[in-house]
PDB file of C-alpha atoms in Angstrom:
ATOM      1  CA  UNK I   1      91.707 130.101  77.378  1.00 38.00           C
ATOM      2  CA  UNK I   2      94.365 128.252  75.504  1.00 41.00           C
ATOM      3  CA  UNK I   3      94.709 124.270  74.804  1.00 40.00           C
ATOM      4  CA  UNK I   4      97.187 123.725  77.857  1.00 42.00           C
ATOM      5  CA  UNK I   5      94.777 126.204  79.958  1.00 40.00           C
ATOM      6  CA  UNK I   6      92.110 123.672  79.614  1.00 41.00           C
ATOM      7  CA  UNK I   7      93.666 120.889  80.111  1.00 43.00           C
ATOM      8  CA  UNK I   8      95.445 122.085  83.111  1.00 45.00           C
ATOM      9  CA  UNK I   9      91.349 123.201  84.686  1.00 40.00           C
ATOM     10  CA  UNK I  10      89.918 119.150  83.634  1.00 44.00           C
ATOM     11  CA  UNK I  11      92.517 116.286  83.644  1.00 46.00           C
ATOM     12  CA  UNK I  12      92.882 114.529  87.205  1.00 49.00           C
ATOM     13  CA  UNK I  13      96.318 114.701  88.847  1.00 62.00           C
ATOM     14  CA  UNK I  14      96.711 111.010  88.150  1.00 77.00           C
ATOM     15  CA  UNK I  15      98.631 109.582  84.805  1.00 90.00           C
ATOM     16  CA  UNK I  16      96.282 108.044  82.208  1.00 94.00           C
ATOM     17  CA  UNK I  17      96.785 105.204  80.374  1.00 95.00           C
ATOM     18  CA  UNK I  18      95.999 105.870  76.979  1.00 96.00           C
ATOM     19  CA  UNK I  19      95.668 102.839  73.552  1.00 96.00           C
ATOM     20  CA  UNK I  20      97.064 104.442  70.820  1.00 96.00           C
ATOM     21  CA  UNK I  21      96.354 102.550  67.864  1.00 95.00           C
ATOM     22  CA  UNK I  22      98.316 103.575  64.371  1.00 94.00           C
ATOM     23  CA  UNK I  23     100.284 101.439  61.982  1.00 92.00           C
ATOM     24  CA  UNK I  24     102.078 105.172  61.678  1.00 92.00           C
ATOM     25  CA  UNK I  25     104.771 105.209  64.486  1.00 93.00           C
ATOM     26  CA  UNK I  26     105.185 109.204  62.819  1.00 93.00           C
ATOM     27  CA  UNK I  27     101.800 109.531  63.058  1.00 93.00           C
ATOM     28  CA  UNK I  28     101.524 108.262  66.843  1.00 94.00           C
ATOM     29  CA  UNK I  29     104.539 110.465  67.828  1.00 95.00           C
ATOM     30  CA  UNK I  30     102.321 113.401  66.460  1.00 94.00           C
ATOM     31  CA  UNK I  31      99.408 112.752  69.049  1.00 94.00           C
ATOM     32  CA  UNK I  32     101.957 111.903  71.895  1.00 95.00           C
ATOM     33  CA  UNK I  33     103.064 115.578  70.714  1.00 94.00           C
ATOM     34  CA  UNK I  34      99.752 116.814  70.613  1.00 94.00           C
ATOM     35  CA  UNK I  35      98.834 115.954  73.956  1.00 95.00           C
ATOM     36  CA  UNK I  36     101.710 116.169  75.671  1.00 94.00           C
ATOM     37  CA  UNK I  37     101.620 119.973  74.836  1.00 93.00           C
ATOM     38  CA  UNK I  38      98.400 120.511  76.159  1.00 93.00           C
ATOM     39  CA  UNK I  39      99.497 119.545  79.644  1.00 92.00           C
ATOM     40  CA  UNK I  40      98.395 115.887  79.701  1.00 94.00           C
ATOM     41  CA  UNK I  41     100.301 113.316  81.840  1.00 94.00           C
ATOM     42  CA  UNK I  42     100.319 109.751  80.667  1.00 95.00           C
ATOM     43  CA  UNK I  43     101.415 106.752  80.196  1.00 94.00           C
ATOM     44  CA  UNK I  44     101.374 105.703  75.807  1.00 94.00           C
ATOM     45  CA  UNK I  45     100.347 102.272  74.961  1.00 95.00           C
ATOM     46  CA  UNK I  46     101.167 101.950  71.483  1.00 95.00           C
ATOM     47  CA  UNK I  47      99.370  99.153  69.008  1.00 95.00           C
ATOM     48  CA  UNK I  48     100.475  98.974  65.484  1.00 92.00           C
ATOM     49  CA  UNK I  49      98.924  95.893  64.655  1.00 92.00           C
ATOM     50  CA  UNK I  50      95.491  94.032  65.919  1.00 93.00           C
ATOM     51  CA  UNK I  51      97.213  91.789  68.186  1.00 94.00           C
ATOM     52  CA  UNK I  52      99.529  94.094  70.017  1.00 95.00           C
ATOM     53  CA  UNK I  53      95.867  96.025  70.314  1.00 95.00           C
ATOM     54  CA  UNK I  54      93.882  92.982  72.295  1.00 95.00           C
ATOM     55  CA  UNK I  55      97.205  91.867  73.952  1.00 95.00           C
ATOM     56  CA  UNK I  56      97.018  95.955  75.381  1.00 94.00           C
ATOM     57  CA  UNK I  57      93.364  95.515  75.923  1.00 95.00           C
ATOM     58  CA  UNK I  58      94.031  92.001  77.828  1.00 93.00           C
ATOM     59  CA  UNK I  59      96.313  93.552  80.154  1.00 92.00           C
ATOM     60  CA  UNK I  60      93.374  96.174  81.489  1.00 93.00           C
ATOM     61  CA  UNK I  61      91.193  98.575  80.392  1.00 94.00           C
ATOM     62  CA  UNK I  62      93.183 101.930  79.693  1.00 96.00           C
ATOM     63  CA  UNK I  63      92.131 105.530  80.365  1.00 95.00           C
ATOM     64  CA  UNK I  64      91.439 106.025  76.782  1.00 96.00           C
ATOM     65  CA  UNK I  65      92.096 104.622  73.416  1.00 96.00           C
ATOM     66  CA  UNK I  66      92.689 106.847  70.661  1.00 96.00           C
ATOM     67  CA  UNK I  67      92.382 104.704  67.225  1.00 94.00           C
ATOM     68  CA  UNK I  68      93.119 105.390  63.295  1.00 92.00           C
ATOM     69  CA  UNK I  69      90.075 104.422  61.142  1.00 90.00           C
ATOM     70  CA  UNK I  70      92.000 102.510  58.612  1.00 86.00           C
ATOM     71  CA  UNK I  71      95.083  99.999  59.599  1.00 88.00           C
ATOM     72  CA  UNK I  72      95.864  97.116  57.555  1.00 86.00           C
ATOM     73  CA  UNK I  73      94.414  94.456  59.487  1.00 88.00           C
ATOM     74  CA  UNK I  74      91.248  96.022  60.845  1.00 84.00           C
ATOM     75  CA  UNK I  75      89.555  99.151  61.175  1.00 86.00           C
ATOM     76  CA  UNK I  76      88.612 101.783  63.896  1.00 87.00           C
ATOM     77  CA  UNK I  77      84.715 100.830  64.054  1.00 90.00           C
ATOM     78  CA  UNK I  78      85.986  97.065  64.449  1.00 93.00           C
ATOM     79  CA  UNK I  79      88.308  98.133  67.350  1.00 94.00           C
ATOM     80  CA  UNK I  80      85.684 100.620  68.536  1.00 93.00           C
ATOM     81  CA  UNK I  81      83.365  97.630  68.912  1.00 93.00           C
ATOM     82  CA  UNK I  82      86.007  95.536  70.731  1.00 95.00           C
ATOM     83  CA  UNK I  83      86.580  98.215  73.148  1.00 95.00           C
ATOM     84  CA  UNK I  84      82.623  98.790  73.576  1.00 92.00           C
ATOM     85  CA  UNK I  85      82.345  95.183  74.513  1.00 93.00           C
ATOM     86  CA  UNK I  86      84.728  94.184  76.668  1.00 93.00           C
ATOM     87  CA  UNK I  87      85.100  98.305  78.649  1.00 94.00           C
ATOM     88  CA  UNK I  88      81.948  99.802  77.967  1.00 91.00           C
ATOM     89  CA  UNK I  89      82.795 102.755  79.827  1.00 91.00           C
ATOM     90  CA  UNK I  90      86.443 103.500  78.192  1.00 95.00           C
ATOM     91  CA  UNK I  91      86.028 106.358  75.367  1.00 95.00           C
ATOM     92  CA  UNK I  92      87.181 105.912  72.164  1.00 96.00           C
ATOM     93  CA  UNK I  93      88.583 108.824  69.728  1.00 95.00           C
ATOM     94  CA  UNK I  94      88.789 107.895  66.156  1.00 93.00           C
ATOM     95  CA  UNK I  95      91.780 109.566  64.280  1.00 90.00           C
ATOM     96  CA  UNK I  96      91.398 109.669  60.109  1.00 85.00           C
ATOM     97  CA  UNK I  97      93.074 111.045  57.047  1.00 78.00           C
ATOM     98  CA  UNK I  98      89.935 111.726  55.547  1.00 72.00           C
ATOM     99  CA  UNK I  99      86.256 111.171  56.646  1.00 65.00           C
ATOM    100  CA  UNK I 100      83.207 112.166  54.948  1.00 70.00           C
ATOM    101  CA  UNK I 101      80.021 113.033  56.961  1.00 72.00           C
ATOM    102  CA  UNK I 102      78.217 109.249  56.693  1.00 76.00           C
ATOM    103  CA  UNK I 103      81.130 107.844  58.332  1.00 77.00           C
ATOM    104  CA  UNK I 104      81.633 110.221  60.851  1.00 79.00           C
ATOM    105  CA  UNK I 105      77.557 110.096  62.003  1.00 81.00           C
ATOM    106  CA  UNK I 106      78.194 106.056  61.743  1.00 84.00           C
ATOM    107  CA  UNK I 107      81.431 106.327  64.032  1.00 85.00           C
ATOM    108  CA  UNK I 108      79.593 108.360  66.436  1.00 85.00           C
ATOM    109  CA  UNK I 109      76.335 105.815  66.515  1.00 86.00           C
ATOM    110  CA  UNK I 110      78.306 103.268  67.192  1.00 87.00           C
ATOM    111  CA  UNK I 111      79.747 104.397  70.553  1.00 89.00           C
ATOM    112  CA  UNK I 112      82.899 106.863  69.776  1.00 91.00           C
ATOM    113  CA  UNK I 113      83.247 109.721  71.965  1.00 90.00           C
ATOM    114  CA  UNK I 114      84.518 111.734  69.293  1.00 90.00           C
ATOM    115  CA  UNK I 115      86.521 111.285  65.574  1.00 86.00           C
ATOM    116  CA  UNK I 116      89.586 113.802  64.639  1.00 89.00           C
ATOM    117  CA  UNK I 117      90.540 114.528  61.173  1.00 87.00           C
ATOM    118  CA  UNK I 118      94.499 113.748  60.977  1.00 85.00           C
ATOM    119  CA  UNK I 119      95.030 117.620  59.458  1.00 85.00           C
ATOM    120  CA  UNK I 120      92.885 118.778  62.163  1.00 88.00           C
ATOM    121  CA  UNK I 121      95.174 117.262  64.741  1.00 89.00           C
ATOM    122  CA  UNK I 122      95.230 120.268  67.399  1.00 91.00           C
ATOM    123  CA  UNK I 123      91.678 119.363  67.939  1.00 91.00           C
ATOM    124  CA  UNK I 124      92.843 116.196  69.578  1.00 94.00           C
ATOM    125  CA  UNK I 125      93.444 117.379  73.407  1.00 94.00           C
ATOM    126  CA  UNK I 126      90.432 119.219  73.354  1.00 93.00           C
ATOM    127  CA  UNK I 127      88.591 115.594  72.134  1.00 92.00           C
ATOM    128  CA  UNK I 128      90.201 113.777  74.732  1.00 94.00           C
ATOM    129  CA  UNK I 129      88.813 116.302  77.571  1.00 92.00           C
ATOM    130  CA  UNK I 130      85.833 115.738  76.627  1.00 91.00           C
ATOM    131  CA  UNK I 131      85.568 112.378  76.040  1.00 91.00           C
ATOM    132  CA  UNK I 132      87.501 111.656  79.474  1.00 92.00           C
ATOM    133  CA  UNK I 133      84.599 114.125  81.203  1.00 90.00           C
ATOM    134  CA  UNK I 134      81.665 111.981  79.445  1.00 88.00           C
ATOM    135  CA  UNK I 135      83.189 109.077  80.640  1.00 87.00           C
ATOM    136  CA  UNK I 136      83.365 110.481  83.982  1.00 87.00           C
ATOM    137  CA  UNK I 137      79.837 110.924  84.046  1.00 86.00           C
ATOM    138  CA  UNK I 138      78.865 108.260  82.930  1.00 84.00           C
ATOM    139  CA  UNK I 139      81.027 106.680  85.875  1.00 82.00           C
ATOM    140  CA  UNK I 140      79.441 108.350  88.778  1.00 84.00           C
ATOM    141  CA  UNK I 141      75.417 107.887  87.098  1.00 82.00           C
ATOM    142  CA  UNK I 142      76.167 103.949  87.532  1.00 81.00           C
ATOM    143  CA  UNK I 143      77.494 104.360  90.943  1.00 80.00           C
ATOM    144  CA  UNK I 144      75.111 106.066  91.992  1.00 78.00           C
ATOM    145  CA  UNK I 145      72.416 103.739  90.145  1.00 77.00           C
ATOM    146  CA  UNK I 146      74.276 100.968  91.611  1.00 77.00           C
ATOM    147  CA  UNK I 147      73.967 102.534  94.955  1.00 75.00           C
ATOM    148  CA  UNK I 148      70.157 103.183  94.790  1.00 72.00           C
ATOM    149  CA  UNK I 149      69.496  99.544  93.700  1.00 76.00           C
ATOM    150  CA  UNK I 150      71.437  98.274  97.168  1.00 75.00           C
ATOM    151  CA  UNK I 151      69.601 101.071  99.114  1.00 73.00           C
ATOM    152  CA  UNK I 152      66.554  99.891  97.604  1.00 68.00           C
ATOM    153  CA  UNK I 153      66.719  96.152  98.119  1.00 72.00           C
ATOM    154  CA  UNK I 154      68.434  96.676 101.961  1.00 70.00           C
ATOM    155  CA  UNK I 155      65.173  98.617 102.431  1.00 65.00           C
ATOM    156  CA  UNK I 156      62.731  95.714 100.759  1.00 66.00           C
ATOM    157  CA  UNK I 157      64.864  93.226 103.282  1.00 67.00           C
ATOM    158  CA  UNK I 158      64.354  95.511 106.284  1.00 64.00           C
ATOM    159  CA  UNK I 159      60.597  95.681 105.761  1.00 62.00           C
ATOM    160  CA  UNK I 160      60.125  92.372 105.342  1.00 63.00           C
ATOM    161  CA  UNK I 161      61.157  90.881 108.538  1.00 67.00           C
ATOM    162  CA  UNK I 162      58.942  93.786 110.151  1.00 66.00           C
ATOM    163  CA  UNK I 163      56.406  91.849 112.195  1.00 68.00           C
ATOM    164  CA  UNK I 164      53.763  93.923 110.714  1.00 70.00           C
ATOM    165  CA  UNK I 165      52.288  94.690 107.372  1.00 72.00           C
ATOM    166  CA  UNK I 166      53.967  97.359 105.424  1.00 76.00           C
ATOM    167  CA  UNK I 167      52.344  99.622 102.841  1.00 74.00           C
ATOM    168  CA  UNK I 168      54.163 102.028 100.333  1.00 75.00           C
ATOM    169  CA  UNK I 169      51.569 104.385  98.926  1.00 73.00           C
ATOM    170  CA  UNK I 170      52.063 106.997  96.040  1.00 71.00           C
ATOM    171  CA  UNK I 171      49.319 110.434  95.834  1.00 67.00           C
ATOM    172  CA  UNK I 172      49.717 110.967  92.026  1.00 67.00           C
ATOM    173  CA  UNK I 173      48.132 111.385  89.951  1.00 68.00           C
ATOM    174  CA  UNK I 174      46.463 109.638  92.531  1.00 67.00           C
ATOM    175  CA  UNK I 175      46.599 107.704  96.007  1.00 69.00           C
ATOM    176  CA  UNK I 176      48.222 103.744  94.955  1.00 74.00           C
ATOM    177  CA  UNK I 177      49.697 100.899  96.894  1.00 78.00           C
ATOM    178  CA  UNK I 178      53.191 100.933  94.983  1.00 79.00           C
ATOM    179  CA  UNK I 179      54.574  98.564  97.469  1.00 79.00           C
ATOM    180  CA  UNK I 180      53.151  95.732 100.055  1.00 80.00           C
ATOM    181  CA  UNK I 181      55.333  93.615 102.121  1.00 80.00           C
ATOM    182  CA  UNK I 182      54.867  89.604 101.978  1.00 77.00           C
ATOM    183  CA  UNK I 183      53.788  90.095 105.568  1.00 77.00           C
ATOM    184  CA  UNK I 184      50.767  91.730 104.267  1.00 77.00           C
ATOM    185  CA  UNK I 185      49.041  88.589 103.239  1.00 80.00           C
ATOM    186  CA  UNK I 186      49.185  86.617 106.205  1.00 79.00           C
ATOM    187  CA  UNK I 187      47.355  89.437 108.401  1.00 82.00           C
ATOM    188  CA  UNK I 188      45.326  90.866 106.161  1.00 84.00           C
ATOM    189  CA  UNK I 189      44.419  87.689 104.006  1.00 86.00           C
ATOM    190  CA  UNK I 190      44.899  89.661 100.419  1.00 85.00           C
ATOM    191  CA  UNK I 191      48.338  88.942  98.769  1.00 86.00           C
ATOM    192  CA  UNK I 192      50.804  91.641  97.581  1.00 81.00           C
ATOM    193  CA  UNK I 193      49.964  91.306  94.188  1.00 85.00           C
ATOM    194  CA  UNK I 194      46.245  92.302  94.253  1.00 86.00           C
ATOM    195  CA  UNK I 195      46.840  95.659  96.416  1.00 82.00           C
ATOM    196  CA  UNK I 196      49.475  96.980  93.676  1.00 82.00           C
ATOM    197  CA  UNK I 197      47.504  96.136  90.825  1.00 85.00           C
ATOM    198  CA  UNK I 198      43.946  97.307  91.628  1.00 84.00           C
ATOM    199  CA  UNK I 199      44.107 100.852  92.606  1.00 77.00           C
ATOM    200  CA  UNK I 200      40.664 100.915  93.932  1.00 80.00           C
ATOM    201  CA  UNK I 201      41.418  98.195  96.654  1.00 84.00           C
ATOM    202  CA  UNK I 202      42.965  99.895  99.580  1.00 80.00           C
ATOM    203  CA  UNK I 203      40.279 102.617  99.273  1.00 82.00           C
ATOM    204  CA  UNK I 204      37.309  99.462  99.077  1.00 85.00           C
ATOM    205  CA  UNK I 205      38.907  98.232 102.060  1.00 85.00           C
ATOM    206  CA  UNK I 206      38.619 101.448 104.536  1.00 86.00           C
ATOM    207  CA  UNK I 207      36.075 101.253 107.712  1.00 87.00           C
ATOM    208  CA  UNK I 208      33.280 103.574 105.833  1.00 87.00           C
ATOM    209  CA  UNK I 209      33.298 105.734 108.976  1.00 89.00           C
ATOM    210  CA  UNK I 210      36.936 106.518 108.391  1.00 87.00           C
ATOM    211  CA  UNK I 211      37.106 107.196 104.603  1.00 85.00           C
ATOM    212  CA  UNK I 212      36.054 110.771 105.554  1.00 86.00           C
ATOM    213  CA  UNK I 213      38.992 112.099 107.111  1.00 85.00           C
ATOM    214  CA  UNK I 214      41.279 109.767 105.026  1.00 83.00           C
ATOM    215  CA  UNK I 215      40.273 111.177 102.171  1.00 82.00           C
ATOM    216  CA  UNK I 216      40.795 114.737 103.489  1.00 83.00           C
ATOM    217  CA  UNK I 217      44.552 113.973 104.787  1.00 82.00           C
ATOM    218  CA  UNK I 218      45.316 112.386 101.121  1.00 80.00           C
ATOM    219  CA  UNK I 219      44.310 115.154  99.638  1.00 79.00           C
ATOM    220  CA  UNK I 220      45.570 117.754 101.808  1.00 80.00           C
ATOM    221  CA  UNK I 221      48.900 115.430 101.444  1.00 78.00           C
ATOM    222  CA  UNK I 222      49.075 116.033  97.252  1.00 75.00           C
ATOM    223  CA  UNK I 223      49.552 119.425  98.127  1.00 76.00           C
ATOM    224  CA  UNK I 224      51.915 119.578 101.566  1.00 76.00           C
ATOM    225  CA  UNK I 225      53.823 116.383 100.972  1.00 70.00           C
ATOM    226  CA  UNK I 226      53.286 115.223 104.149  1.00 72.00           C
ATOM    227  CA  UNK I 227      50.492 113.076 105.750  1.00 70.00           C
ATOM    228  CA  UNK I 228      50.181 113.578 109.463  1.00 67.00           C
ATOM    229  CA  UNK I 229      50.398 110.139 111.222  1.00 69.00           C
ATOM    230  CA  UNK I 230      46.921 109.247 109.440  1.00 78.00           C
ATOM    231  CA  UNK I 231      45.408 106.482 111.113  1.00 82.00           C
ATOM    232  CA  UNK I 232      42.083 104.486 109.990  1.00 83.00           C
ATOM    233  CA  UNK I 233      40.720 100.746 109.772  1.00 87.00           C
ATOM    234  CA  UNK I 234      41.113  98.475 107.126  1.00 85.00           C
ATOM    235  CA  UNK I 235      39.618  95.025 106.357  1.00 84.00           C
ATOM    236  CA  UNK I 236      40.656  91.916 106.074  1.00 85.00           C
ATOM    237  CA  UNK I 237      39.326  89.119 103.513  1.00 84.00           C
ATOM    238  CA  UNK I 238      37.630  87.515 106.904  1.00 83.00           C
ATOM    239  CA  UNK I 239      35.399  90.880 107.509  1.00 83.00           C
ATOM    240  CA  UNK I 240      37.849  91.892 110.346  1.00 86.00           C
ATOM    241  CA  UNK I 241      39.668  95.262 110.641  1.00 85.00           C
ATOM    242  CA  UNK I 242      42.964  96.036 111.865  1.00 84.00           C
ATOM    243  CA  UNK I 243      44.390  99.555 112.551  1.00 83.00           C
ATOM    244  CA  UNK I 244      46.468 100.961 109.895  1.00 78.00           C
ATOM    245  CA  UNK I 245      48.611 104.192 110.261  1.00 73.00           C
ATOM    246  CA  UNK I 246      49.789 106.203 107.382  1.00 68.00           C
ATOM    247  CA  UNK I 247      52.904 108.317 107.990  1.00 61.00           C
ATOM    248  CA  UNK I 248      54.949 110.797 105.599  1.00 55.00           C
ATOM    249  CA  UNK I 249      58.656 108.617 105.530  1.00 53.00           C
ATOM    250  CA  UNK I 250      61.363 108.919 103.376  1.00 45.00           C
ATOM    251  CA  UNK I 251      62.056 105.498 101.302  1.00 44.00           C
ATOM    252  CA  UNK I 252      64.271 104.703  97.989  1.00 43.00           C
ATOM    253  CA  UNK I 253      62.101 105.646  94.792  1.00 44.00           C
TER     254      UNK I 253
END
């Protein structure tokens, strides 16, 4: 497969936007080149100088910014860091004349996607694929963070205007409370806190006669995944017991 062959199978139909910072308009013409060759469509933001680079950076975050490591009035791991700062997700490509190993492993630790040598210049499209698919990544592992934290906390709000107490309860390495609504407290007596950190309480607080059988289901549970509507008395700090059933149901981890 060829350069413009795998560009064609990764870029997106749309047109990037792409910071290309040189003090070389020759040199900037050469990546334009470069990329345009493989098959890329976009739109060329050019920045000789620092200001032209934050006035480009003001005006959005671009696609990608491709950077030289030496320009008269700054220097790529100084724009890198700008970048990293303000668009934490945009990749940056560092483009130098020469670059010896120590600079290259610093570029990289400090956040660029990649670093082209300026006689290795073909490389470039094949950088920016990759740096564009990391970045991509990266993209959908927040939204889908992003999505389990609002899953998570509609699911802490829906339990907690239940009208009954609410247990989460984890089987390993062994059976734990992981998660007690507030509404816990005020039938039970015991507040949240105490039945997620002492393992031993739930278990303490089981009618004797029923421990038996609970134990069993747990157990049987580790290995099915599945408890089968378990049912057994607990008590209350006033030495009364109130039902409790345990049921296998899906819930954000």
């Amino acid at each position: 497969m060829d350069t413009r062959e795998a560009a064609d199978t990764s870029r997106s139909t749309r047109i990037l936007r792409i910071l290309l910072v040189d003090d070389s308009p020759l040199d900037i013409e050469l990546m334009e080149r470069k990329l345009l060759d493989a098959g890329f469509s976009f739109h060329a933001l050019r920045a000789g100088t620092r200001s032209v680079f934050l006035a480009a950076l003001e005006a959005g975050p671009p696609d990608l910014v491709i950077t030289d490591y030496a320009l008269p009035d700054g220097n790529g791991l100084e724009f890198l860091d700008i970048v990293r700062k303000r668009y934490p997700l945009v990749p940056v490509i560092i483009i130098t004349g020469a670059l010896d190993e120590s600079t290259a492993a610093t570029c990289i630790q400090a956040g660029a996607s990649d670093f082209v040598l300026k006689e290795h210049l073909p490389r470039l499209p094949i950088a920016v694929m990759n740096a564009l698919e990391k970045a991509r990544i990266q993209g959908e592992m927040i939204r889908t963070q992003d999505s389990l934290r609002e899953s998570r906390e509609q699911y802490r709000l829906l339990v907690e205007h239940l009208p009954v107490a609410t247990f989460s309860l984890g089987l390993e390495p062994a059976p734990r409370i992981r998660f007690v609504s507030s509404r816990a407290e005020a039938i039970l007596g015991i507040p949240p806190e105490r039945w997620t950190a002492e393992p031993g309480l739930l278990w303490s607080r089981i009618h004797p006669e029923d421990r038996r059988n609970a134990l069993r289901q747990l157990r049987r549970a580790r290995v099915t995944g599945r408890i089968e509507d378990l049912t057994f008395r607990v008590l209350d700090s006033g030495n009364r017991f109130h039902t409790c059933l345990l049921y296998t149901s899906p819930s954000p981890r």
